[in-house]
Short mmCIF file of C-alpha atoms in Angstrom, two decimals:
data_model
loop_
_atom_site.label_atom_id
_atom_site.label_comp_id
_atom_site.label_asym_id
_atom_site.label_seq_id
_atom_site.Cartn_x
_atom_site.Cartn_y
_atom_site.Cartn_z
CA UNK A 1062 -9.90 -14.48 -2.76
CA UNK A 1063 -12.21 -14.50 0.03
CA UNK A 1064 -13.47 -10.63 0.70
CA UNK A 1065 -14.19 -9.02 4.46
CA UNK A 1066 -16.40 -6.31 4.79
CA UNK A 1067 -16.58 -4.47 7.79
CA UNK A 1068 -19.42 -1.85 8.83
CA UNK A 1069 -20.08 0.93 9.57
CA UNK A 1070 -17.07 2.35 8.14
CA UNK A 1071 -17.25 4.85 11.10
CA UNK A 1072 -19.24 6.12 13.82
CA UNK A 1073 -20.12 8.17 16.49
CA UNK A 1074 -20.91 7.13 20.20
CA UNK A 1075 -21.49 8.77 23.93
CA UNK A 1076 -19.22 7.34 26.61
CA UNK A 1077 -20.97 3.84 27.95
CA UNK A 1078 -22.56 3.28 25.18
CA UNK A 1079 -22.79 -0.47 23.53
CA UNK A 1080 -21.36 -0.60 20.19
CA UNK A 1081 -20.91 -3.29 17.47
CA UNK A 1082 -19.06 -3.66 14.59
CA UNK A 1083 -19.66 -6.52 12.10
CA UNK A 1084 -17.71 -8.18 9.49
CA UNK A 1085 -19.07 -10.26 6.99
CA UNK A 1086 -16.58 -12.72 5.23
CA UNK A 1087 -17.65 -13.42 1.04
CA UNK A 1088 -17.27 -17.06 1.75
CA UNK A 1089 -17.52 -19.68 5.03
CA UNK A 1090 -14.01 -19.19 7.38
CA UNK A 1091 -15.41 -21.36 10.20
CA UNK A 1092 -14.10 -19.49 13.44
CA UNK A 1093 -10.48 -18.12 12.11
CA UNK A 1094 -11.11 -14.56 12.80
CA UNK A 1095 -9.43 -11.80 14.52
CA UNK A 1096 -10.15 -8.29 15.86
CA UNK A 1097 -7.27 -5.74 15.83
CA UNK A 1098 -7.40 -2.05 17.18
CA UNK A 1099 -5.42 0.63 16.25
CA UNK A 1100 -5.54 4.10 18.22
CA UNK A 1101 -4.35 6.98 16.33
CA UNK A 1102 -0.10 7.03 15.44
CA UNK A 1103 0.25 3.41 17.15
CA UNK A 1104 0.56 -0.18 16.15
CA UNK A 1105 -2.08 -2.34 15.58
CA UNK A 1106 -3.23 -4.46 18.92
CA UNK A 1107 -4.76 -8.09 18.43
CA UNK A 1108 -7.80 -7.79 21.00
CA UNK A 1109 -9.81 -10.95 20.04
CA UNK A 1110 -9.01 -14.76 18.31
CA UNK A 1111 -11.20 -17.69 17.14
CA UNK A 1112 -13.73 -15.25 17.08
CA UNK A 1113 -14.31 -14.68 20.69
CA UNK A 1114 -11.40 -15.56 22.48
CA UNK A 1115 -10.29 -12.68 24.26
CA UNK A 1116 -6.69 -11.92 24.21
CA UNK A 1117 -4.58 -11.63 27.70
CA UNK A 1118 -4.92 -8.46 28.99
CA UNK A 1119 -7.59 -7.10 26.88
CA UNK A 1120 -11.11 -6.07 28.79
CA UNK A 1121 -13.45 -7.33 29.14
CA UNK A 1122 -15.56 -4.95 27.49
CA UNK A 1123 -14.16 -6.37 24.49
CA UNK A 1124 -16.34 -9.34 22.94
CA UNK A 1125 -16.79 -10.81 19.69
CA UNK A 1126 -18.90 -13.41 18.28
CA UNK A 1127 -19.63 -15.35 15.02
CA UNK A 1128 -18.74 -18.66 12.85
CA UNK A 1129 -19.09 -19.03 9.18
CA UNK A 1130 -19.43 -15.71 7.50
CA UNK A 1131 -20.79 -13.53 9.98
CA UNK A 1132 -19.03 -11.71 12.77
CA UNK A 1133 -19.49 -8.63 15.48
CA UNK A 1134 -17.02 -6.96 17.80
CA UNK A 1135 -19.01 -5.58 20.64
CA UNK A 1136 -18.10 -2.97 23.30
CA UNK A 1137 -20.21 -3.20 26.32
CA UNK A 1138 -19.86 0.27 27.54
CA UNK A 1139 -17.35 2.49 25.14
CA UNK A 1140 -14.45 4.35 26.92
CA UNK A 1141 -12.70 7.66 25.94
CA UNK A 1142 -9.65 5.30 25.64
CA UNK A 1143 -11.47 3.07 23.09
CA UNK A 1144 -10.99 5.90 20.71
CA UNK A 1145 -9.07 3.88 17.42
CA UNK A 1146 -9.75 1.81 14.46
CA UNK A 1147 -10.89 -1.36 14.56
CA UNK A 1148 -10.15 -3.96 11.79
CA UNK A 1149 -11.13 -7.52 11.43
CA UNK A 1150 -8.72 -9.94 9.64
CA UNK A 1151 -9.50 -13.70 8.23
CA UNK A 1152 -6.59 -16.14 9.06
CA UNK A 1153 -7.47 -19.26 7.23
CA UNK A 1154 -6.63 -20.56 3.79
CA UNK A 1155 -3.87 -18.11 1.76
CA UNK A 1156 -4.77 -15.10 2.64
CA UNK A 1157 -4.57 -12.92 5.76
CA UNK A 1158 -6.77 -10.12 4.38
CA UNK A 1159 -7.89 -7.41 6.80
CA UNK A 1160 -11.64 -5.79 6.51
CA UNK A 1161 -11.69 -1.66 5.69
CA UNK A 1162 -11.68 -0.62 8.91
CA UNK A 1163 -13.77 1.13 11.35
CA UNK A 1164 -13.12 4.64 13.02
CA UNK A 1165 -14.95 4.64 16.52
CA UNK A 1166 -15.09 8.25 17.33
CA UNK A 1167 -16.77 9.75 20.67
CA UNK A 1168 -19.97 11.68 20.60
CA UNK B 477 9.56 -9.69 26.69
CA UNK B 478 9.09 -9.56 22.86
CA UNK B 479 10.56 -7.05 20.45
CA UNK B 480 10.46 -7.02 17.13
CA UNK B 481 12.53 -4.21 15.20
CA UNK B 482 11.68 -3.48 11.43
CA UNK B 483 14.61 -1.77 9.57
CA UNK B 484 15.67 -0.52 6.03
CA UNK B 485 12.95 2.20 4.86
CA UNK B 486 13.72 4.88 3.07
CA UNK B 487 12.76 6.71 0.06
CA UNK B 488 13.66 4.63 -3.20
CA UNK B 489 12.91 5.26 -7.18
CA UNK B 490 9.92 3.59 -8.82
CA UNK B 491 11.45 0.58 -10.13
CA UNK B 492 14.14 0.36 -7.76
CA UNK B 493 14.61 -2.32 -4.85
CA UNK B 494 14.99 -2.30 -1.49
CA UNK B 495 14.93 -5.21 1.30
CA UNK B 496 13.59 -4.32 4.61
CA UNK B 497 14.97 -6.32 7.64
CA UNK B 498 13.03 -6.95 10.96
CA UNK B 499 15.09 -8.44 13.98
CA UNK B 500 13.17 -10.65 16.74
CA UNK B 501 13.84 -11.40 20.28
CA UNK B 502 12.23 -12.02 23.55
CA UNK B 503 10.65 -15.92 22.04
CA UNK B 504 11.76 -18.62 20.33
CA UNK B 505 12.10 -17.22 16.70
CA UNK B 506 12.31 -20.64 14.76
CA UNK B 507 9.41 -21.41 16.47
CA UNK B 508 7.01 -19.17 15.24
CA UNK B 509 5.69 -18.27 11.55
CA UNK B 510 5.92 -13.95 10.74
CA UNK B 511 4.04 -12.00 8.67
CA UNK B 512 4.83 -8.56 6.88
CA UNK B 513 1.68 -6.16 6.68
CA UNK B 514 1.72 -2.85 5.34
CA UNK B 515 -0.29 0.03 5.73
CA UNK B 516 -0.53 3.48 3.42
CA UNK B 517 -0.46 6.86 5.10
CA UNK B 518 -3.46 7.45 5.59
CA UNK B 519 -5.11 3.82 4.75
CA UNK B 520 -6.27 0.67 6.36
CA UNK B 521 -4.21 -2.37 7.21
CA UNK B 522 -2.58 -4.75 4.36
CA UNK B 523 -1.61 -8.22 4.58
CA UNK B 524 1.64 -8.69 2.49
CA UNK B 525 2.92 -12.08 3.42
CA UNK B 526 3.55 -14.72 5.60
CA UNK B 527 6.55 -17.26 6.46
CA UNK B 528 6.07 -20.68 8.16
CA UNK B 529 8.65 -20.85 10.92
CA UNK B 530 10.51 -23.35 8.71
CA UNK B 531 10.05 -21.49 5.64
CA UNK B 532 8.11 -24.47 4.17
CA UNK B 533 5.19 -22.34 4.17
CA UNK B 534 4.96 -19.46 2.35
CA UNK B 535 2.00 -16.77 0.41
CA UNK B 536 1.56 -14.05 -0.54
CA UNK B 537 -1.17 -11.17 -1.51
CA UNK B 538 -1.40 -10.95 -5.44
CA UNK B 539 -0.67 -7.52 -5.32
CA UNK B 540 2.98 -8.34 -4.02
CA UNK B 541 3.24 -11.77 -5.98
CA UNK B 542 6.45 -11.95 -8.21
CA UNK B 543 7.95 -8.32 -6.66
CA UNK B 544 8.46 -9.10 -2.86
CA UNK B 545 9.92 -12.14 -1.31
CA UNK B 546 9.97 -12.90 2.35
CA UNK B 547 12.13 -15.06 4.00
CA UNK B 548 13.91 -15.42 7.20
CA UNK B 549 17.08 -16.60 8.90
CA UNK B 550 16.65 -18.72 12.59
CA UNK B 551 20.26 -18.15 13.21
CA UNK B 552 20.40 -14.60 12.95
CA UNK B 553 16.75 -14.43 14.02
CA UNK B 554 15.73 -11.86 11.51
CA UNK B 555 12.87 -11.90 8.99
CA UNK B 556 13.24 -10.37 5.84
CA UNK B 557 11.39 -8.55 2.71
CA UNK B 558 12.67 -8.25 -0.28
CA UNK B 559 10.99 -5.21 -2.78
CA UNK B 560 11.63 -5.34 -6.53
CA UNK B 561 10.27 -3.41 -9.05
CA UNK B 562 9.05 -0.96 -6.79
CA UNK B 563 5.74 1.43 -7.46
CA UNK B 564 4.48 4.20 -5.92
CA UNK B 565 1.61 1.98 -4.72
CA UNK B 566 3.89 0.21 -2.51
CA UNK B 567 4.42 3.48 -0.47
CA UNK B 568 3.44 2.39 2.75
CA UNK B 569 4.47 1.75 6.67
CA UNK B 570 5.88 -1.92 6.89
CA UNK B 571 5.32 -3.99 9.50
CA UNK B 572 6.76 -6.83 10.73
CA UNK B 573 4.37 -9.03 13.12
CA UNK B 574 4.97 -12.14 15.01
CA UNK B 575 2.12 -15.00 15.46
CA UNK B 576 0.26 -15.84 18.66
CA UNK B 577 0.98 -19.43 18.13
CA UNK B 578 3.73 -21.50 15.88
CA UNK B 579 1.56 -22.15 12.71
CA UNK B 580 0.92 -19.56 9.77
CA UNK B 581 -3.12 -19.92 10.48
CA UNK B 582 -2.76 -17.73 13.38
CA UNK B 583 -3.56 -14.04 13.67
CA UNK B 584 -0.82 -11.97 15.28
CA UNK B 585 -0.13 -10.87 18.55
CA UNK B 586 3.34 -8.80 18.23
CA UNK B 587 4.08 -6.06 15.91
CA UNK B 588 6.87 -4.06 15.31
CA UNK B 589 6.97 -0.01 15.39
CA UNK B 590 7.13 -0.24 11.55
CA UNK B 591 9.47 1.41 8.66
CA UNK B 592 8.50 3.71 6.59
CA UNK B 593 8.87 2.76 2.31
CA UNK B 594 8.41 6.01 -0.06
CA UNK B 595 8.27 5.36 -3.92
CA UNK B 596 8.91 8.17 -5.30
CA UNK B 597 10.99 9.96 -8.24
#
């Protein structure tokens, strides 16, 4: 099975701040990758598709970039409300699996 | 607009089964393949399985392989998992999500409020 890892596993940032997040797949999945966030007691949210297609109604704050094995989830300028978890999840072949996570906190 | 309602949860023996139900509307159920994903308290996000919207498509993660069955009914538009042989590893929220397009190779862009699945004795 083809393994995402996500880092950091957490961090810290100040209010407009840029932040990334990568995810690194163990083996090639082209472009089938998706973001997810997931604030604190809700449901997961898809926020980006195909790597860097945005999802409707997400902002545009939201980016994320990559092909093969590498891939980042940037925030150009973090919000309070971006407070959550972010996961990234592999869609191709038989297996949906999601990376570890990452906690975005606020500084 | 889209709803997706996951039922059945509850607290069950280790060993016993249980089959969760998760009832769709606001889209063209038939049309769309629906995954389950689970997630421990406290724990990241787990991909379970996933149904083509035909049912000729169907996988699973090993660690579910040969205990839980998905499956689905377009008439009733409901999607279903079935848990047998229950552990207390399987203690989890379970959620029922809907695809952002009709093939299983799609992330997903609906998910239900989630039930909740204790294994304990």
């Amino acid at each position: 099975d083809i393994q995402m890892a996500q880092s950091p596993s957490s961090l810290s940032a100040s209010v407009g701040d840029r932040v990334t997040i990568t995810c690194r797949a163990s083996q090639g999945i082209s472009n089938y990758l998706a973001w997810y966030q997931q604030k604190p007691g809700k449901v997961p949210k898809l926020l980006i598709y195909a790597a860097s297609t945005l999802q409707s109604g997400v902002p545009s704050r939201f980016s994320g970039s990559g092909s093969g094995t590498d891939f980042s989830l940037t925030i150009s300028s973090l919000q309070p409300e971006d407070v959550a978890t972010y996961y990234c999840q592999k869609y191709n072949s038989a297996s949906w699996t999601f990376g570890q996570g990452t906690k975005v906190e606020i500084k | 607009q889209v709803q997706l309602v996951e039922s059945g949860g509850g607290v069950v023996q280790p060993g016993r089964s249980l089959r969760l139900s998760c009832a769709a509307s606001g889209f063209t159920f038939s049309s769309y393949a629906m995954h389950w994903v689970r997630q421990a308290p406290g724990k990241g996000l787990q991909w379970v399985a996933v149904i083509s919207h035909d049912e000729g498509h169907i996988y699973y993660a090993d660690s579910v392989k040969g205990r839980l069955t998905i499956s689905r009914d377009n008439s009733k538009n409901t999607l279903y998992l079935q848990m047998n042989s229950l552990r207390a590893e399987d203690t989890a929220v379970y959620y029922c999500g809907k695809t952002i397009a009709g093939p299983t190779h799609a992330p997903i862009d609906y998910w239900g409020q989630g039930t909740l699945v204790t294994v304990s004795s």
